[in-house]
Coordinates of C-alpha atoms (C1' of nucleotides) in Angstrom, one line a residue:
Chain A
M1 CA 0.0 0.0 0.0
A2 CA 1.0 3.6 0.1
E3 CA 4.7 3.8 0.8
S4 CA 5.8 7.0 2.4
N5 CA 8.6 8.6 0.6
D6 CA 8.5 11.3 3.2
T7 CA 10.0 9.2 5.9
P8 CA 12.7 6.9 4.5
S9 CA 13.6 5.7 8.0
L10 CA 11.7 2.9 9.6
D11 CA 9.5 3.4 12.6
F12 CA 10.3 1.3 15.7
I13 CA 7.6 -1.2 14.8
R14 CA 8.8 -1.8 11.3
E15 CA 12.3 -2.0 12.6
I16 CA 11.2 -4.9 14.9
V17 CA 9.4 -6.6 12.0
A18 CA 12.5 -6.2 9.8
R19 CA 14.7 -7.6 12.5
D20 CA 12.4 -10.5 13.0
Q21 CA 12.3 -11.2 9.3
A22 CA 16.1 -11.1 9.1
S23 CA 16.4 -13.5 12.1
G24 CA 13.6 -15.8 10.9
K25 CA 11.9 -15.4 14.3
H26 CA 8.4 -16.2 13.0
G27 CA 9.5 -18.4 10.1
G28 CA 9.7 -15.5 7.7
R29 CA 6.0 -14.7 8.1
V30 CA 4.4 -11.4 8.9
A31 CA 0.8 -11.6 10.1
T32 CA -0.9 -8.7 11.7
R33 CA -4.5 -8.0 12.6
F34 CA -6.9 -5.2 13.3
P35 CA -9.0 -6.3 16.3
P36 CA -11.9 -3.8 16.9
E37 CA -14.6 -4.4 19.5
P38 CA -17.9 -3.8 17.8
N39 CA -19.2 -1.4 20.3
G40 CA -19.0 1.8 18.3
Y41 CA -18.0 3.3 15.0
L42 CA -14.5 3.5 13.8
H43 CA -12.7 6.9 14.0
I44 CA -9.6 8.5 12.7
G45 CA -7.6 7.0 15.6
H46 CA -8.6 3.5 14.4
A47 CA -7.5 4.5 10.9
K48 CA -4.0 4.9 12.2
A49 CA -4.1 1.4 13.5
I50 CA -5.7 0.0 10.4
C51 CA -3.2 1.7 8.1
L52 CA -0.3 0.5 10.3
N53 CA -1.4 -3.1 10.4
F54 CA -2.5 -3.5 6.8
A55 CA 0.6 -1.6 5.5
I56 CA 3.1 -3.7 7.4
A57 CA 1.5 -6.8 6.1
A58 CA 1.5 -5.4 2.5
E59 CA 5.1 -4.3 2.8
N60 CA 6.3 -7.8 3.5
E61 CA 6.2 -10.6 1.0
G62 CA 3.3 -12.9 1.8
G63 CA 2.3 -10.7 4.7
T64 CA -1.4 -10.8 5.8
C65 CA -3.6 -8.7 8.0
N66 CA -6.8 -10.1 9.5
L67 CA -9.9 -8.3 10.5
R68 CA -11.0 -9.8 13.8
F69 CA -13.9 -8.6 15.9
D70 CA -13.1 -8.8 19.6
D71 CA -16.6 -9.5 20.6
T72 CA -16.5 -11.0 24.1
N73 CA -18.8 -8.6 25.8
P74 CA -22.4 -9.1 24.6
A75 CA -23.7 -6.2 26.7
K76 CA -22.0 -3.6 24.6
E77 CA -21.7 -5.1 21.2
E78 CA -24.1 -4.9 18.2
V79 CA -24.3 -6.0 14.6
E80 CA -24.8 -2.4 13.5
Y81 CA -21.2 -1.9 14.6
V82 CA -19.8 -5.0 13.0
D83 CA -21.4 -3.9 9.7
S84 CA -20.2 -0.3 9.9
I85 CA -16.7 -1.3 10.8
Q86 CA -16.4 -3.6 7.8
E87 CA -17.7 -0.8 5.6
D88 CA -15.3 1.7 7.0
V89 CA -12.2 -0.5 6.7
R90 CA -13.2 -1.3 3.1
W91 CA -13.8 2.3 2.3
L92 CA -10.4 3.2 3.7
G93 CA -9.0 0.9 1.0
F94 CA -8.0 -2.3 2.8
D95 CA -8.9 -5.9 2.0
W96 CA -8.9 -8.7 4.6
E97 CA -9.8 -11.1 1.8
D98 CA -11.2 -14.2 3.4
R99 CA -9.7 -13.5 6.8
L100 CA -12.7 -12.1 8.6
Y101 CA -12.7 -13.5 12.1
F102 CA -14.6 -13.2 15.4
A103 CA -13.3 -14.0 18.8
S104 CA -16.7 -15.5 19.4
D105 CA -15.8 -18.1 16.8
Y106 CA -13.2 -19.2 19.2
F107 CA -15.4 -19.6 22.2
E108 CA -15.3 -23.4 22.2
R109 CA -11.5 -23.4 21.9
L110 CA -11.1 -20.7 24.5
Y111 CA -13.2 -22.7 26.8
E112 CA -11.0 -25.7 26.3
F113 CA -7.9 -23.6 27.0
A114 CA -9.6 -22.4 30.2
E115 CA -10.1 -26.1 31.2
E116 CA -6.5 -26.8 30.3
L117 CA -5.3 -24.0 32.5
T118 CA -7.5 -25.2 35.3
R119 CA -6.3 -28.8 34.9
K120 CA -2.7 -27.5 35.1
G121 CA -3.5 -25.8 38.4
H122 CA -3.1 -22.3 36.9
A123 CA -6.7 -21.2 37.2
Y124 CA -9.4 -21.5 39.8
V125 CA -13.0 -20.6 40.3
C126 CA -13.4 -17.7 42.7
S127 CA -16.7 -17.0 44.5
L128 CA -15.9 -13.7 45.9
S129 CA -18.3 -10.9 45.0
A130 CA -17.1 -8.2 42.6
E131 CA -16.7 -5.8 45.5
E132 CA -14.8 -8.4 47.6
T133 CA -12.5 -9.1 44.7
R134 CA -11.7 -5.4 44.6
E135 CA -10.9 -5.4 48.3
Y136 CA -8.7 -8.4 48.0
R137 CA -6.8 -7.0 45.1
G138 CA -5.0 -4.4 47.2
T139 CA -4.0 -1.1 45.9
L140 CA -1.3 0.3 43.6
T141 CA 1.0 0.5 46.6
E142 CA -0.2 -2.4 48.8
P143 CA -0.2 -6.0 47.8
G144 CA -3.4 -8.0 47.5
R145 CA -4.4 -11.0 49.5
N146 CA -5.2 -14.4 48.3
S147 CA -8.8 -15.3 47.7
P148 CA -10.1 -17.8 50.2
Y149 CA -11.1 -19.9 47.1
R150 CA -7.6 -19.9 45.7
D151 CA -6.8 -23.4 46.9
R152 CA -9.8 -25.2 45.6
S153 CA -8.9 -28.6 44.1
V154 CA -8.5 -29.0 40.4
E155 CA -11.6 -31.3 40.5
E156 CA -13.7 -28.8 42.3
N157 CA -12.6 -26.0 40.0
L158 CA -13.3 -28.1 36.9
D159 CA -16.7 -29.1 38.3
L160 CA -17.6 -25.5 39.1
F161 CA -16.4 -24.1 35.8
R162 CA -18.4 -26.7 33.9
R163 CA -21.4 -25.8 35.9
M164 CA -20.8 -22.1 35.2
R165 CA -20.9 -23.0 31.6
A166 CA -24.1 -25.0 32.1
G167 CA -25.8 -22.0 33.5
E168 CA -26.3 -23.3 37.0
F169 CA -25.2 -20.0 38.5
E170 CA -26.4 -16.4 38.3
D171 CA -24.3 -13.5 37.0
G172 CA -21.5 -12.7 39.4
A173 CA -21.8 -15.9 41.5
H174 CA -18.4 -17.1 40.4
V175 CA -15.6 -16.2 38.0
L176 CA -12.6 -18.1 36.7
R177 CA -9.3 -16.6 37.7
A178 CA -5.7 -17.1 36.6
K179 CA -3.6 -18.1 39.6
I180 CA -0.6 -15.9 39.3
D181 CA 0.5 -13.6 42.1
M182 CA -1.6 -11.5 44.4
A183 CA 1.5 -9.6 45.6
S184 CA 2.6 -8.6 42.1
P185 CA 3.5 -4.9 41.8
N186 CA 1.7 -5.1 38.5
V187 CA -1.9 -5.2 39.6
T188 CA -3.0 -6.8 36.4
M189 CA -1.1 -10.0 37.4
R190 CA -3.0 -10.3 40.7
D191 CA -5.1 -13.3 39.7
P192 CA -6.9 -11.6 36.8
T193 CA -10.4 -12.8 36.0
I194 CA -10.5 -14.7 32.7
Y195 CA -14.1 -15.8 32.6
R196 CA -17.3 -14.3 34.0
I197 CA -20.9 -15.3 33.9
R198 CA -23.1 -13.1 31.8
K199 CA -26.5 -14.3 30.9
A200 CA -26.9 -12.1 27.9
T201 CA -27.7 -12.7 24.3
H202 CA -24.6 -12.4 22.1
H203 CA -25.0 -10.8 18.7
R204 CA -23.5 -13.8 17.0
T205 CA -23.6 -16.8 19.4
G206 CA -27.1 -15.9 20.7
D207 CA -27.8 -17.8 23.9
A208 CA -25.3 -20.6 23.3
W209 CA -23.0 -19.2 26.1
C210 CA -23.6 -17.7 29.5
I211 CA -19.9 -17.4 30.3
Y212 CA -17.7 -15.1 28.4
P213 CA -13.9 -14.8 28.3
M214 CA -12.1 -11.6 29.3
Y215 CA -10.0 -9.5 27.0
D216 CA -6.5 -10.6 28.1
F217 CA -7.3 -14.3 27.8
T218 CA -9.2 -14.0 24.6
H219 CA -6.9 -11.6 22.8
S220 CA -3.6 -13.5 23.4
L221 CA -5.1 -16.8 22.4
S222 CA -7.0 -15.4 19.4
D223 CA -3.7 -13.9 18.2
S224 CA -2.0 -17.3 18.7
I225 CA -4.8 -19.2 17.0
E226 CA -4.5 -17.0 14.0
G227 CA -0.7 -17.2 13.9
I228 CA -0.2 -13.5 14.4
T229 CA 3.4 -12.5 14.4
Q230 CA 3.4 -8.9 15.7
S231 CA 0.3 -8.0 17.7
L232 CA 0.1 -4.2 17.6
C233 CA -1.9 -2.3 20.2
T234 CA -1.9 1.0 22.0
L235 CA 0.1 2.1 25.0
E236 CA -2.5 1.5 27.6
F237 CA -2.1 -2.2 27.1
E238 CA 1.6 -2.1 27.9
A239 CA 1.1 -3.1 31.5
R240 CA -0.9 -6.1 30.3
R241 CA 1.9 -7.5 28.2
P242 CA 3.2 -9.7 31.0
L243 CA -0.3 -11.2 31.2
Y244 CA -0.5 -11.7 27.5
N245 CA 2.7 -13.6 27.6
W246 CA 1.8 -15.5 30.8
V247 CA -1.3 -16.9 29.1
L248 CA 0.6 -18.1 26.1
E249 CA 3.4 -19.6 28.3
H250 CA 1.1 -21.6 30.4
L251 CA -0.9 -23.2 27.7
D252 CA -0.1 -25.5 24.8
V253 CA -0.6 -22.9 22.1
P254 CA 0.1 -22.9 18.3
S255 CA 2.3 -19.8 18.4
H256 CA 3.5 -17.0 20.5
P257 CA 3.0 -13.6 18.9
Q258 CA 4.9 -10.5 20.1
Q259 CA 2.8 -7.7 21.5
I260 CA 4.1 -4.2 20.6
E261 CA 2.5 -1.0 21.8
F262 CA 2.4 2.3 20.1
A263 CA 0.9 5.7 21.0
R264 CA -2.7 6.1 20.0
L265 CA -3.7 9.1 17.9
N266 CA -5.0 12.3 19.4
L267 CA -6.3 15.0 17.2
S268 CA -6.6 18.7 18.3
Y269 CA -10.1 20.1 18.7
T270 CA -11.8 16.7 18.9
V271 CA -12.2 13.7 21.1
L272 CA -11.2 10.1 20.0
S273 CA -12.9 8.0 22.5
K274 CA -15.8 5.7 21.5
R275 CA -17.3 6.3 24.9
K276 CA -17.3 10.1 24.5
L277 CA -18.4 9.9 20.9
L278 CA -21.3 7.7 21.9
T279 CA -22.5 10.2 24.5
L280 CA -22.5 13.0 21.8
V281 CA -24.6 10.7 19.7
N282 CA -26.9 9.6 22.5
E283 CA -27.4 13.1 23.8
G284 CA -28.2 14.5 20.4
R285 CA -25.2 16.9 20.3
V286 CA -24.6 15.6 16.8
S287 CA -27.0 14.1 14.3
G288 CA -25.4 10.6 14.6
W289 CA -22.2 8.7 14.3
D290 CA -21.9 9.9 10.7
D291 CA -22.4 13.6 11.5
P292 CA -19.9 15.4 9.3
R293 CA -18.4 17.0 12.4
M294 CA -17.6 13.7 14.0
P295 CA -14.0 12.3 13.7
T296 CA -15.5 9.0 12.8
L297 CA -14.7 7.5 9.4
S298 CA -18.3 7.6 8.5
G299 CA -18.6 11.2 9.5
M300 CA -15.5 12.1 7.5
R301 CA -16.7 10.2 4.5
R302 CA -19.9 12.1 4.6
R303 CA -18.1 15.3 5.0
G304 CA -16.1 14.6 1.8
L305 CA -12.7 13.5 3.0
T306 CA -11.1 10.9 0.8
P307 CA -9.7 7.6 2.0
E308 CA -6.4 8.5 0.2
A309 CA -6.1 11.7 2.2
I310 CA -6.6 9.8 5.4
R311 CA -4.1 7.2 4.5
T312 CA -1.5 9.9 3.6
F313 CA -2.2 11.6 6.9
C314 CA -1.7 8.4 8.8
D315 CA 1.6 7.7 6.9
R316 CA 2.9 11.2 7.7
I317 CA 2.1 11.3 11.4
G318 CA 4.3 8.3 12.0
V319 CA 4.3 5.8 14.7
A320 CA 6.1 6.2 18.1
K321 CA 5.5 5.7 21.8
R322 CA 5.1 9.1 23.1
D323 CA 1.8 10.7 23.8
S324 CA 1.0 13.3 21.3
V325 CA -1.7 15.5 19.9
V326 CA -1.6 15.9 16.1
S327 CA -2.7 19.2 14.8
V328 CA -5.9 18.9 12.8
A329 CA -4.3 21.3 10.4
Q330 CA -2.1 18.4 9.4
L331 CA -5.2 16.4 8.4
E332 CA -6.7 19.4 6.6
H333 CA -3.5 19.8 4.7
A334 CA -3.6 16.2 3.4
V335 CA -7.2 16.6 2.5
R336 CA -6.6 19.8 0.5
E337 CA -3.6 18.4 -1.2
D338 CA -5.6 15.4 -2.4
L339 CA -8.8 17.3 -3.3
N340 CA -6.8 20.0 -5.1
L341 CA -5.7 17.5 -7.6
R342 CA -9.0 15.8 -8.1
S343 CA -11.9 18.1 -7.5
P344 CA -13.7 19.7 -10.4
R345 CA -14.0 23.4 -10.0
V346 CA -17.3 24.9 -10.1
M347 CA -18.8 28.3 -9.2
G348 CA -21.2 28.6 -6.3
V349 CA -22.3 31.7 -4.3
L350 CA -22.9 30.9 -0.7
N351 CA -24.2 34.3 0.4
P352 CA -25.7 35.9 -2.7
L353 CA -25.7 39.6 -3.6
K354 CA -27.6 40.6 -6.7
V355 CA -25.7 42.3 -9.5
V356 CA -27.2 44.0 -12.5
I357 CA -24.9 44.7 -15.5
E358 CA -26.7 47.8 -16.7
N359 CA -25.1 47.9 -20.2
Y360 CA -25.6 44.2 -20.9
P361 CA -28.5 43.4 -23.2
E362 CA -31.7 42.3 -21.4
D363 CA -32.2 38.9 -23.0
Q364 CA -28.7 38.0 -23.9
V365 CA -27.1 34.9 -22.6
E366 CA -23.5 33.9 -23.4
W367 CA -22.2 30.4 -22.6
L368 CA -18.6 30.9 -21.7
D369 CA -15.8 28.3 -21.4
A370 CA -14.6 27.5 -17.9
V371 CA -11.7 25.3 -16.9
N372 CA -12.8 22.3 -14.9
N373 CA -9.5 21.7 -13.1
P374 CA -6.4 23.8 -13.6
E375 CA -4.4 21.0 -11.9
D376 CA -5.6 18.5 -14.5
E377 CA -5.9 19.5 -18.1
S378 CA -7.6 16.2 -19.0
A379 CA -10.6 17.3 -16.9
G380 CA -11.5 19.6 -19.8
T381 CA -13.8 22.6 -19.8
R382 CA -17.5 23.3 -19.5
K383 CA -19.8 26.1 -20.4
V384 CA -21.3 28.5 -17.9
P385 CA -24.0 31.0 -18.7
F386 CA -23.5 34.7 -18.3
S387 CA -26.4 37.2 -18.4
R388 CA -27.4 40.6 -17.2
E389 CA -28.4 39.6 -13.7
L390 CA -25.9 37.7 -11.6
Y391 CA -25.1 36.8 -8.0
I392 CA -21.8 37.4 -6.4
E393 CA -20.6 36.8 -2.9
Q394 CA -21.7 39.4 -0.4
E395 CA -18.3 39.5 1.1
D396 CA -16.8 40.4 -2.3
F397 CA -18.3 43.8 -2.2
R398 CA -17.5 46.5 0.3
E399 CA -18.8 50.0 0.3
D400 CA -15.9 51.2 2.5
P401 CA -13.1 48.9 1.4
P402 CA -10.3 48.5 4.0
K403 CA -6.7 48.6 3.0
K404 CA -5.6 45.7 0.8
F405 CA -9.2 44.8 -0.1
F406 CA -8.9 44.2 -3.8
R407 CA -12.5 43.1 -4.5
L408 CA -15.4 45.1 -5.7
T409 CA -16.3 48.6 -4.5
V410 CA -18.0 51.5 -6.2
G411 CA -15.8 52.8 -9.0
R412 CA -13.5 49.7 -9.1
E413 CA -13.0 47.3 -11.9
V414 CA -12.7 43.6 -11.2
R415 CA -12.9 40.4 -13.3
L416 CA -15.8 38.0 -13.2
R417 CA -14.1 34.7 -13.7
Y418 CA -14.1 33.5 -17.3
A419 CA -16.5 36.4 -18.2
Y420 CA -15.8 40.1 -18.4
L421 CA -14.2 43.0 -16.5
V422 CA -16.9 44.9 -14.8
T423 CA -17.0 48.1 -12.8
C424 CA -19.3 48.9 -10.0
T425 CA -21.3 52.0 -10.7
S426 CA -23.8 52.3 -7.8
V427 CA -25.4 50.5 -5.0
I428 CA -29.0 50.0 -4.0
K429 CA -29.9 49.8 -0.3
D430 CA -32.9 48.9 1.8
D431 CA -34.5 51.0 4.4
Q432 CA -32.0 49.9 7.0
G433 CA -29.1 51.0 4.8
N434 CA -28.0 47.5 3.8
V435 CA -26.7 47.0 0.3
I436 CA -29.2 44.7 -1.4
E437 CA -28.1 45.1 -5.0
I438 CA -25.2 46.5 -6.9
R439 CA -25.1 48.0 -10.4
C440 CA -22.2 47.5 -12.7
S441 CA -21.2 48.1 -16.3
Y442 CA -19.1 45.7 -18.3
D443 CA -16.5 46.2 -21.0
P444 CA -17.7 44.1 -24.0
E445 CA -14.0 44.1 -25.2
T446 CA -13.0 42.0 -22.3
K447 CA -14.9 38.8 -23.0
G448 CA -13.2 35.8 -21.5
G449 CA -11.6 38.0 -18.9
T450 CA -8.7 39.8 -20.6
A451 CA -8.5 43.4 -21.7
P452 CA -7.1 44.0 -25.2
D453 CA -5.3 47.1 -23.9
G454 CA -3.5 44.9 -21.3
R455 CA -4.9 46.6 -18.2
K456 CA -4.9 44.5 -15.1
V457 CA -7.4 44.2 -12.3
K458 CA -6.5 43.2 -8.8
S459 CA -9.2 40.7 -8.3
T460 CA -11.1 37.9 -10.0
M461 CA -14.4 36.9 -8.5
H462 CA -16.8 34.0 -8.9
W463 CA -20.4 34.6 -9.9
V464 CA -23.5 32.8 -11.0
S465 CA -26.1 33.8 -13.5
A466 CA -29.3 34.6 -11.6
S467 CA -31.8 33.1 -14.0
H468 CA -29.7 29.9 -14.5
A469 CA -28.7 29.4 -10.9
V470 CA -29.5 26.2 -9.0
D471 CA -30.5 26.6 -5.4
A472 CA -28.9 24.6 -2.7
E473 CA -28.4 24.3 1.0
I474 CA -24.8 24.4 2.1
R475 CA -23.6 23.2 5.5
L476 CA -20.5 24.8 6.9
Y477 CA -18.6 22.9 9.5
D478 CA -16.2 24.2 12.1
R479 CA -14.3 22.4 14.8
L480 CA -16.6 20.4 17.1
F481 CA -14.8 21.7 20.2
N482 CA -13.4 25.1 20.7
R483 CA -10.4 23.9 22.7
E484 CA -7.4 22.1 21.3
N485 CA -7.8 19.6 24.1
P486 CA -11.5 19.3 24.8
N487 CA -10.8 17.4 28.0
Q488 CA -9.2 20.4 29.5
V489 CA -11.6 22.3 31.7
D490 CA -11.0 25.3 33.9
V491 CA -14.2 25.1 35.9
E492 CA -14.8 22.6 38.6
G493 CA -17.5 20.1 37.5
H494 CA -17.2 20.9 33.9
D495 CA -16.3 18.3 31.3
F496 CA -15.7 18.0 27.6
H497 CA -19.3 18.9 26.9
D498 CA -18.6 22.4 28.1
N499 CA -16.0 22.8 25.4
L500 CA -18.4 22.0 22.5
N501 CA -18.3 24.7 19.9
P502 CA -21.8 26.1 19.6
D503 CA -21.0 27.3 16.1
S504 CA -19.7 24.1 14.7
L505 CA -22.5 23.9 12.2
E506 CA -23.8 26.8 10.1
I507 CA -26.6 26.1 7.6
L508 CA -26.8 28.3 4.6
T509 CA -29.9 28.2 2.4
G510 CA -30.7 29.9 -0.9
C511 CA -27.1 29.4 -2.1
K512 CA -26.8 29.9 -5.8
L513 CA -24.8 27.3 -7.9
E514 CA -23.9 27.3 -11.5
P515 CA -26.4 25.1 -13.5
S516 CA -23.9 22.2 -14.1
L517 CA -24.5 21.3 -10.5
A518 CA -28.0 20.1 -11.4
E519 CA -26.3 17.0 -12.7
S520 CA -24.4 16.4 -9.4
R521 CA -25.1 13.2 -7.4
P522 CA -24.8 12.5 -3.7
G523 CA -21.2 11.9 -2.8
Q524 CA -19.9 14.2 -5.6
R525 CA -16.9 16.2 -4.5
V526 CA -16.3 19.6 -6.0
Q527 CA -14.4 22.8 -5.3
F528 CA -16.5 25.9 -5.2
E529 CA -13.9 28.3 -6.5
R530 CA -12.5 30.6 -3.8
R531 CA -14.6 29.0 -1.1
G532 CA -13.5 25.5 -0.5
Y533 CA -14.0 21.8 -1.1
F534 CA -17.6 20.5 -0.8
C535 CA -19.3 17.2 -1.1
E536 CA -22.9 16.6 -1.9
D537 CA -24.5 15.1 1.1
I538 CA -25.1 11.4 0.8
K539 CA -28.1 11.4 3.1
D540 CA -30.1 14.6 2.7
S541 CA -29.4 15.8 -0.8
K542 CA -31.9 15.1 -3.6
A543 CA -32.3 16.3 -7.2
G544 CA -34.1 19.6 -6.8
S545 CA -33.1 20.1 -3.2
L546 CA -29.4 19.9 -3.2
V547 CA -27.3 19.8 0.0
F548 CA -23.6 20.3 0.1
N549 CA -21.2 19.8 3.0
R550 CA -18.1 21.9 3.2
T551 CA -15.3 19.4 3.6
V552 CA -12.6 22.1 4.2
P553 CA -12.3 25.7 3.2
L554 CA -9.6 26.9 0.9
R555 CA -6.7 28.6 2.5
D556 CA -7.9 32.2 2.8
T557 CA -5.1 34.7 2.7
W558 CA -7.4 37.7 2.7
A559 CA -9.2 36.5 5.9
R560 CA -5.8 36.3 7.5
I561 CA -4.8 39.8 6.4
E562 CA -8.0 41.2 7.6
K563 CA -7.8 39.4 11.0
A564 CA -4.2 40.6 11.5
G565 CA -5.3 44.1 10.6
K566 CA -8.0 44.1 13.2
Q567 CA -5.7 42.8 15.8
H568 CA -3.1 45.5 15.2
G569 CA -5.7 48.3 15.0
Chain B
rU1 C1' 4.8 6.6 48.6
rG2 C1' 4.0 0.3 43.8
rG3 C1' 4.7 -1.1 38.7
rG4 C1' 5.0 0.1 33.5
rG5 C1' 6.1 3.9 29.9
rU6 C1' 7.6 8.8 27.6
rG7 C1' 10.5 13.6 27.3
rU8 C1' 13.8 16.8 20.2
rA9 C1' 11.1 23.8 17.1
rG10 C1' 4.1 25.9 18.1
rU11 C1' 2.6 20.5 16.3
rC12 C1' 4.0 15.5 14.5
rC13 C1' 8.1 12.5 13.1
rA14 C1' 13.6 11.5 12.1
rA15 C1' 18.8 11.5 13.4
rU16 C1' 20.7 4.2 16.4
rG17 C1' 28.5 8.1 19.6
rG18 C1' 30.3 12.2 14.3
rU19 C1' 27.1 18.8 10.4
rA20 C1' 20.2 18.1 14.9
rG21 C1' 16.8 17.0 9.5
rG22 C1' 11.7 16.5 7.2
rA23 C1' 6.4 17.6 7.3
rC24 C1' 2.5 20.7 9.2
rA25 C1' 1.9 25.6 11.2
rU26 C1' 3.9 30.7 11.0
rG27 C1' 6.6 35.2 8.6
rC28 C1' 8.5 37.3 4.0
rG29 C1' 9.0 37.3 -1.4
rG30 C1' 7.7 35.5 -6.4
rC31 C1' 4.0 33.8 -9.8
rU32 C1' -1.2 33.6 -10.9
rC33 C1' -8.1 34.9 -14.6
rU34 C1' -9.3 31.1 -7.5
rG35 C1' -6.2 36.4 -2.2
rG36 C1' -6.5 28.7 -4.2
rA37 C1' -2.5 25.8 -6.2
rC38 C1' 2.6 26.3 -7.1
rC39 C1' 7.9 28.1 -6.4
rG40 C1' 11.5 30.4 -3.3
rU41 C1' 13.0 31.9 1.5
rA42 C1' 13.3 32.9 7.0
rG43 C1' 12.7 32.2 12.1
rA44 C1' 12.0 28.2 15.4
rA45 C1' 14.0 22.4 19.3
rU46 C1' 17.5 18.0 22.2
rC47 C1' 13.4 18.5 30.2
rG48 C1' 17.3 20.1 34.3
rG49 C1' 22.1 19.1 36.7
rG50 C1' 26.4 16.2 36.8
rG51 C1' 29.7 12.5 34.4
rU52 C1' 32.2 9.3 30.3
rU53 C1' 34.3 10.7 25.5
rC54 C1' 38.4 14.0 20.8
rG55 C1' 33.1 14.2 20.1
rA56 C1' 26.6 13.0 23.5
rA57 C1' 19.7 14.0 21.5
rU58 C1' 22.1 9.1 21.7
rC59 C1' 26.0 6.0 26.9
rC60 C1' 26.2 6.4 32.7
rC61 C1' 24.4 8.9 37.4
rU62 C1' 20.8 12.1 39.4
rG63 C1' 16.6 15.1 39.6
rC64 C1' 12.0 16.9 37.3
rA65 C1' 7.6 16.6 34.3
rC66 C1' 3.8 14.0 31.8
rC67 C1' 0.9 9.4 30.5
rC68 C1' -1.0 4.4 31.8
rC69 C1' -2.5 0.4 35.5
rA70 C1' -6.4 -1.1 41.3
rG71 C1' -13.7 -3.6 35.5
rC72 C1' -16.7 -9.7 36.6
rC73 C1' -14.9 -3.3 29.9
rA74 C1' -11.8 -3.7 25.5

RNA sequence: UGGGGUGUAGUCCAAUGGUAGGACAUGCGGCUCUGGACCGUAGAAUCGGGGUUCGAAUCCCUGCACCCCAGCCA
């Protein structure tokens, strides 16, 4: 897959893989996996893990990457999520071929492993309540105490465990625990629970089971069963690596993968936690998991980001072990870079201001040539209609132009893109003094946009012929949170909700688009010249009532100048 | 005060004892029928203190800061 020429050096994980390949540690194989829990939608943080795992497999001869659902908690998992996850991974551009796995497919084998562990005296059934278990576990600084059930005989453990499986006990009555060390300074090694009773219907196995294996037990064995060579996960699992290895060392397993941890992605001005994203969805702060403001892959897809841009972004941010927060500007850059090369240009006026070209014949219409993509000659040209009444952008006219404002003002000549040089002659205002229409004259000698006498204008503006315009709704998105780190709060009792940006969505109606957009279809990406990249909404847009989402605005030098001017007086 | 990790420009990532480099962001300039794109250019960093070495971001000692772990979640 996408090799990064930007970073010729290997990240620490690829270095390990290369070393293992050189030493033949895993018999020359490279097998990775992406192991999501189907309890939420995938987000950009998952994209980092997906790109990493699939890319490492692809970079190595014969390498494979599995998609495995870690579905061991029926209470939180749903088929809606397993479907969306597959759709998102595919959309991102990766193919797990026939290697779609579910931890739940291993339940029988996992159960047998658990019996094996019990038979070997490495696991026991503990009948402490959850609260008692916590008390016995000790604290970070004090060792735990052995459970009074720790020394049950193998026979009793086996009998109890089988009866747990048979459904003889209620939730919480017993658990199966690994017998390790209650005094370990690493609390995860203090006889961790590996099976619990949960009389719940599982989205795949239904009611076949009432006991479910815990993460550490399931994950290590699933990796082993699948012959994974490097098991990549995020930093918070680092302290569990001894347990991962312990499980594999105490059982007769097919292989012993190496767990390697890397830093999860954090992105500025958003949250990447399924739990937090779920609350935004459930509380109606956003329209759903695929709200274009969400950092989910489905949200980004709907907003118009491309999988290529996301992959490029993931390549560029690299992989390391230190906690970091990547600037969202980095993502936006990758998106603009990709969209710049591929998006057809089109003219659309977001906030229309009526213009009448007074010396242009009443009923005349000229169809002018417009370039579809200056970055791609093969994209060709199209015709746009020009007529006496037009719309331009409100912000492109100023009655009292500030310094460095090059656009239209009374008495100034500018170019209407692909059309003519026009000069503003007067303005019409309403009772409140707002400019509601401007009057211009055009120079018929400048058709196409160039003056025969060679005179220059400082500005070129986009426009749309009023009588030909197609109406549309345009949704402008801004950052979801107004703090770089939404989890940072100054006020006692506040949380990330209090950092939500109330202006993250602005809906514009009555926008005027050039008539070629009537042919647009949901999902179509375009650049509205001088405004940004937009994507026709895949849910709400219909022929006749178009809806476009702004993916990302164009870099706006003027906005920057103006802002700087205001700051410095 | 237990254990495990991590400290390099504003941000992300390199440099594996030998000129601290790239990308994003920012400033300036050029070009332009998008104030876009593109081109050029500038400023900007090794957590602190010791030590080893001809030479330290890298090795050693010490201190500091930050992150993770006490679910019958993953």
